């Protein structure tokens, strides 16, 4: 039987009407639709991949405060949730995160602005840091990620900032400029708000892993 030209819902309806879909629990058509819709709602697209870059370094400590006292930079909170493409929480996830300092320099000696985070029981992670600087080779502000978990494909990606002057105020049209950013979804909206003592920025970067 061919379903070309049909949406997944139309194909499912066709199967049900022809009695081609069987359920072990003898679900009614209504319940079968509800179960299918719940699975569709939970299913998610995997996070887009990006290059690892030359500055990854193994062995980062698990720290949530990345900014050393007195280091310059605009305060930034990065938070997100880790799930897989089935919408399930991911057990044992490790989130390597690293970025340049305010001047666009990576710490290649120590672990400044580097951490290997874990997610909490709700799949959430958060880190306090600064907005990365720009550097000549990749002049869009970015945070690198390497995410691994048992039973899942390792994910290498990067988060970018919609407020970055690199995007000239229009990330929808300018995100692909100079072939640095390959996916618009990785350019995150930035919330700016009054913090205690100084303005702060925040982004959400949710992660969706593929099962292995
Ligand atoms: Fe980089």
CSV table of C-alpha atoms and ligand atoms in Angstrom, one decimal:
chain,number,residue,atom,x,y,z
A,1,UNK,CA,0.0,0.0,0.0
A,2,UNK,CA,1.3,3.4,-0.9
A,3,UNK,CA,0.9,6.5,1.3
A,4,UNK,CA,2.7,8.9,-0.9
A,5,UNK,CA,1.0,12.3,-0.8
A,6,UNK,CA,-0.7,11.6,2.5
A,7,UNK,CA,0.1,13.3,5.8
A,8,UNK,CA,1.1,10.9,8.6
A,9,UNK,CA,-2.4,11.5,10.1
A,10,UNK,CA,-4.1,10.7,6.9
A,11,UNK,CA,-2.1,7.6,6.6
A,12,UNK,CA,-2.9,6.6,10.1
A,13,UNK,CA,-6.6,7.2,9.5
A,14,UNK,CA,-6.4,5.1,6.3
A,15,UNK,CA,-4.9,2.3,8.3
A,16,UNK,CA,-7.5,2.4,11.0
A,17,UNK,CA,-10.4,2.6,8.6
A,18,UNK,CA,-9.0,-0.5,6.7
A,19,UNK,CA,-8.3,-2.3,9.9
A,20,UNK,CA,-4.6,-2.4,9.2
A,21,UNK,CA,-3.5,-1.2,12.6
A,22,UNK,CA,-3.7,-3.6,15.4
A,23,UNK,CA,-3.3,-2.8,19.1
A,24,UNK,CA,-2.3,-5.4,21.7
A,25,UNK,CA,-4.5,-3.7,24.2
A,26,UNK,CA,-7.5,-3.5,21.8
A,27,UNK,CA,-7.6,0.3,21.9
A,28,UNK,CA,-10.6,2.1,20.5
A,29,UNK,CA,-10.0,4.3,17.5
A,30,UNK,CA,-10.3,7.4,19.8
A,31,UNK,CA,-7.8,6.1,22.2
A,32,UNK,CA,-5.5,5.1,19.4
A,33,UNK,CA,-5.6,8.6,18.0
A,34,UNK,CA,-5.0,10.1,21.5
A,35,UNK,CA,-2.0,7.8,22.0
A,36,UNK,CA,-0.6,8.7,18.6
A,37,UNK,CA,-1.1,12.4,19.2
A,38,UNK,CA,0.6,12.2,22.5
A,39,UNK,CA,3.6,10.4,20.9
A,40,UNK,CA,3.7,13.0,18.1
A,41,UNK,CA,3.6,15.8,20.7
A,42,UNK,CA,6.4,14.3,22.7
A,43,UNK,CA,8.6,13.6,19.7
A,44,UNK,CA,11.2,16.3,19.0
A,45,UNK,CA,13.7,17.2,16.4
A,46,UNK,CA,17.3,16.6,17.4
A,47,UNK,CA,19.4,19.6,18.1
A,48,UNK,CA,21.4,20.7,15.0
A,49,UNK,CA,25.0,19.7,14.9
A,50,UNK,CA,28.0,22.0,14.6
A,51,UNK,CA,31.7,21.7,14.4
A,52,UNK,CA,33.8,20.8,17.5
A,53,UNK,CA,36.4,23.5,16.8
A,54,UNK,CA,40.1,23.3,17.8
A,55,UNK,CA,39.7,24.5,21.4
A,56,UNK,CA,37.9,21.6,23.1
A,57,UNK,CA,39.8,20.3,26.1
A,58,UNK,CA,38.9,17.1,28.1
A,59,UNK,CA,38.8,17.0,31.9
A,60,UNK,CA,36.8,20.2,32.7
A,61,UNK,CA,35.5,20.4,36.3
A,62,UNK,CA,31.8,20.3,37.0
A,63,UNK,CA,31.2,23.9,38.0
A,64,UNK,CA,28.2,26.1,37.5
A,65,UNK,CA,30.0,29.4,38.0
A,66,UNK,CA,32.4,29.8,35.1
A,67,UNK,CA,33.4,33.4,35.6
A,68,UNK,CA,36.4,34.0,37.8
A,69,UNK,CA,36.0,36.9,40.2
A,70,UNK,CA,37.0,40.2,38.6
A,71,UNK,CA,37.1,38.8,35.0
A,72,UNK,CA,35.5,41.4,32.6
A,73,UNK,CA,32.4,40.6,30.6
A,74,UNK,CA,28.6,40.9,30.4
A,75,UNK,CA,27.0,38.5,32.9
A,76,UNK,CA,25.1,35.7,31.3
A,77,UNK,CA,23.0,32.8,32.5
A,78,UNK,CA,22.7,29.8,30.2
A,79,UNK,CA,20.0,27.3,31.1
A,80,UNK,CA,18.2,24.5,29.3
A,81,UNK,CA,16.7,21.0,29.4
A,82,UNK,CA,18.1,17.8,28.0
A,83,UNK,CA,15.7,15.3,26.4
A,84,UNK,CA,15.9,12.8,23.6
A,85,UNK,CA,13.9,12.7,20.3
A,86,UNK,CA,11.2,10.6,22.1
A,87,UNK,CA,10.7,13.4,24.6
A,88,UNK,CA,12.3,11.3,27.4
A,89,UNK,CA,14.7,12.5,30.0
A,90,UNK,CA,18.3,11.4,29.3
A,91,UNK,CA,20.0,9.4,32.1
A,92,UNK,CA,23.7,10.0,32.8
A,93,UNK,CA,24.1,13.0,30.5
A,94,UNK,CA,27.3,14.9,30.5
A,95,UNK,CA,27.4,18.4,29.0
A,96,UNK,CA,30.8,19.8,28.2
A,97,UNK,CA,30.5,23.5,27.7
A,98,UNK,CA,33.3,25.9,26.7
A,99,UNK,CA,33.7,29.4,25.3
A,100,UNK,CA,36.1,32.3,24.9
A,101,UNK,CA,36.6,35.0,27.4
A,102,UNK,CA,35.4,38.6,26.9
A,103,UNK,CA,38.4,39.3,24.7
A,104,UNK,CA,37.8,36.2,22.4
A,105,UNK,CA,40.5,34.1,24.0
A,106,UNK,CA,40.3,30.5,25.0
A,107,UNK,CA,42.0,29.2,28.1
A,108,UNK,CA,44.3,26.4,26.8
A,109,UNK,CA,46.3,26.0,30.0
A,110,UNK,CA,43.6,25.8,32.6
A,111,UNK,CA,39.8,25.4,32.6
A,112,UNK,CA,38.6,29.0,32.6
A,113,UNK,CA,35.1,29.2,31.0
A,114,UNK,CA,35.0,25.4,30.7
A,115,UNK,CA,32.8,23.0,32.6
A,116,UNK,CA,31.4,19.5,32.4
A,117,UNK,CA,27.8,19.8,33.7
A,118,UNK,CA,25.2,17.2,34.6
A,119,UNK,CA,21.5,17.6,34.4
A,120,UNK,CA,19.2,17.4,37.5
A,121,UNK,CA,16.4,14.9,37.9
A,122,UNK,CA,14.2,17.1,35.7
A,123,UNK,CA,16.8,17.2,32.9
A,124,UNK,CA,17.7,20.8,33.6
A,125,UNK,CA,21.1,22.4,33.6
A,126,UNK,CA,22.2,26.0,34.3
A,127,UNK,CA,25.5,27.8,34.3
A,128,UNK,CA,26.6,31.4,35.2
A,129,UNK,CA,29.1,32.9,32.9
A,130,UNK,CA,29.7,35.9,30.6
A,131,UNK,CA,28.9,36.7,27.0
A,132,UNK,CA,31.8,35.3,24.9
A,133,UNK,CA,33.9,37.7,23.0
A,134,UNK,CA,34.6,37.7,19.3
A,135,UNK,CA,37.7,36.3,17.6
A,136,UNK,CA,38.9,36.6,14.1
A,137,UNK,CA,38.4,33.0,12.8
A,138,UNK,CA,34.8,32.8,14.1
A,139,UNK,CA,33.5,36.3,14.6
A,140,UNK,CA,30.1,35.3,15.9
A,141,UNK,CA,29.8,35.0,19.7
A,142,UNK,CA,29.2,31.3,20.5
A,143,UNK,CA,29.3,28.7,23.2
A,144,UNK,CA,30.5,25.2,22.3
A,145,UNK,CA,28.7,22.1,23.5
A,146,UNK,CA,29.7,18.4,23.5
A,147,UNK,CA,26.9,16.3,25.0
A,148,UNK,CA,27.2,12.5,25.7
A,149,UNK,CA,25.0,10.0,27.4
A,150,UNK,CA,24.7,6.2,27.5
A,151,UNK,CA,22.5,4.9,24.7
A,152,UNK,CA,22.6,8.2,22.7
A,153,UNK,CA,24.6,9.6,19.9
A,154,UNK,CA,27.2,12.1,21.1
A,155,UNK,CA,26.1,15.6,20.1
A,156,UNK,CA,28.5,18.4,19.2
A,157,UNK,CA,26.8,21.8,18.7
A,158,UNK,CA,27.1,25.5,19.5
A,159,UNK,CA,24.8,28.2,20.8
A,160,UNK,CA,24.8,31.7,19.2
A,161,UNK,CA,23.2,35.0,20.3
A,162,UNK,CA,20.5,36.9,18.4
A,163,UNK,CA,21.8,40.2,19.9
A,164,UNK,CA,25.3,39.6,18.4
A,165,UNK,CA,26.2,42.6,16.2
A,166,UNK,CA,27.4,40.0,13.8
A,167,UNK,CA,23.8,39.4,12.8
A,168,UNK,CA,23.2,43.1,12.1
A,169,UNK,CA,20.0,43.1,14.0
A,170,UNK,CA,18.4,40.5,11.7
A,171,UNK,CA,19.5,36.9,12.5
A,172,UNK,CA,16.6,35.6,10.3
A,173,UNK,CA,18.3,37.0,7.2
A,174,UNK,CA,21.9,37.2,8.4
A,175,UNK,CA,22.5,34.0,10.3
A,176,UNK,CA,24.2,32.3,7.3
A,177,UNK,CA,26.5,35.2,6.7
A,178,UNK,CA,30.1,34.1,6.0
A,179,UNK,CA,29.1,30.5,6.3
A,180,UNK,CA,29.8,30.4,10.1
A,181,UNK,CA,26.4,29.6,11.5
A,182,UNK,CA,24.6,26.7,9.7
A,183,UNK,CA,21.3,26.6,11.5
A,184,UNK,CA,19.0,29.4,12.5
A,185,UNK,CA,17.7,27.5,15.4
A,186,UNK,CA,21.0,27.7,17.1
A,187,UNK,CA,20.8,31.5,17.3
A,188,UNK,CA,19.1,32.0,20.6
A,189,UNK,CA,17.0,35.0,21.7
A,190,UNK,CA,18.7,36.9,24.5
A,191,UNK,CA,16.8,38.2,27.5
A,192,UNK,CA,18.2,41.3,29.1
A,193,UNK,CA,17.2,42.3,32.5
A,194,UNK,CA,18.3,44.3,35.6
A,195,UNK,CA,20.3,42.2,37.8
A,196,UNK,CA,21.6,43.0,41.3
A,197,UNK,CA,24.2,45.6,40.7
A,198,UNK,CA,24.4,45.3,36.9
A,199,UNK,CA,22.3,44.3,33.8
A,200,UNK,CA,22.4,40.6,32.9
A,201,UNK,CA,21.7,38.5,29.9
A,202,UNK,CA,20.1,35.0,29.7
A,203,UNK,CA,19.6,32.5,27.0
A,204,UNK,CA,17.8,29.1,27.0
A,205,UNK,CA,19.5,26.4,25.1
A,206,UNK,CA,17.5,23.1,25.2
A,207,UNK,CA,19.2,20.0,23.9
A,208,UNK,CA,17.5,17.1,22.1
A,209,UNK,CA,19.7,14.0,21.7
A,210,UNK,CA,19.2,11.1,19.2
A,211,UNK,CA,19.1,7.6,20.6
A,212,UNK,CA,22.0,5.4,19.4
B,1,LIG,FE1,35.0,28.7,19.3
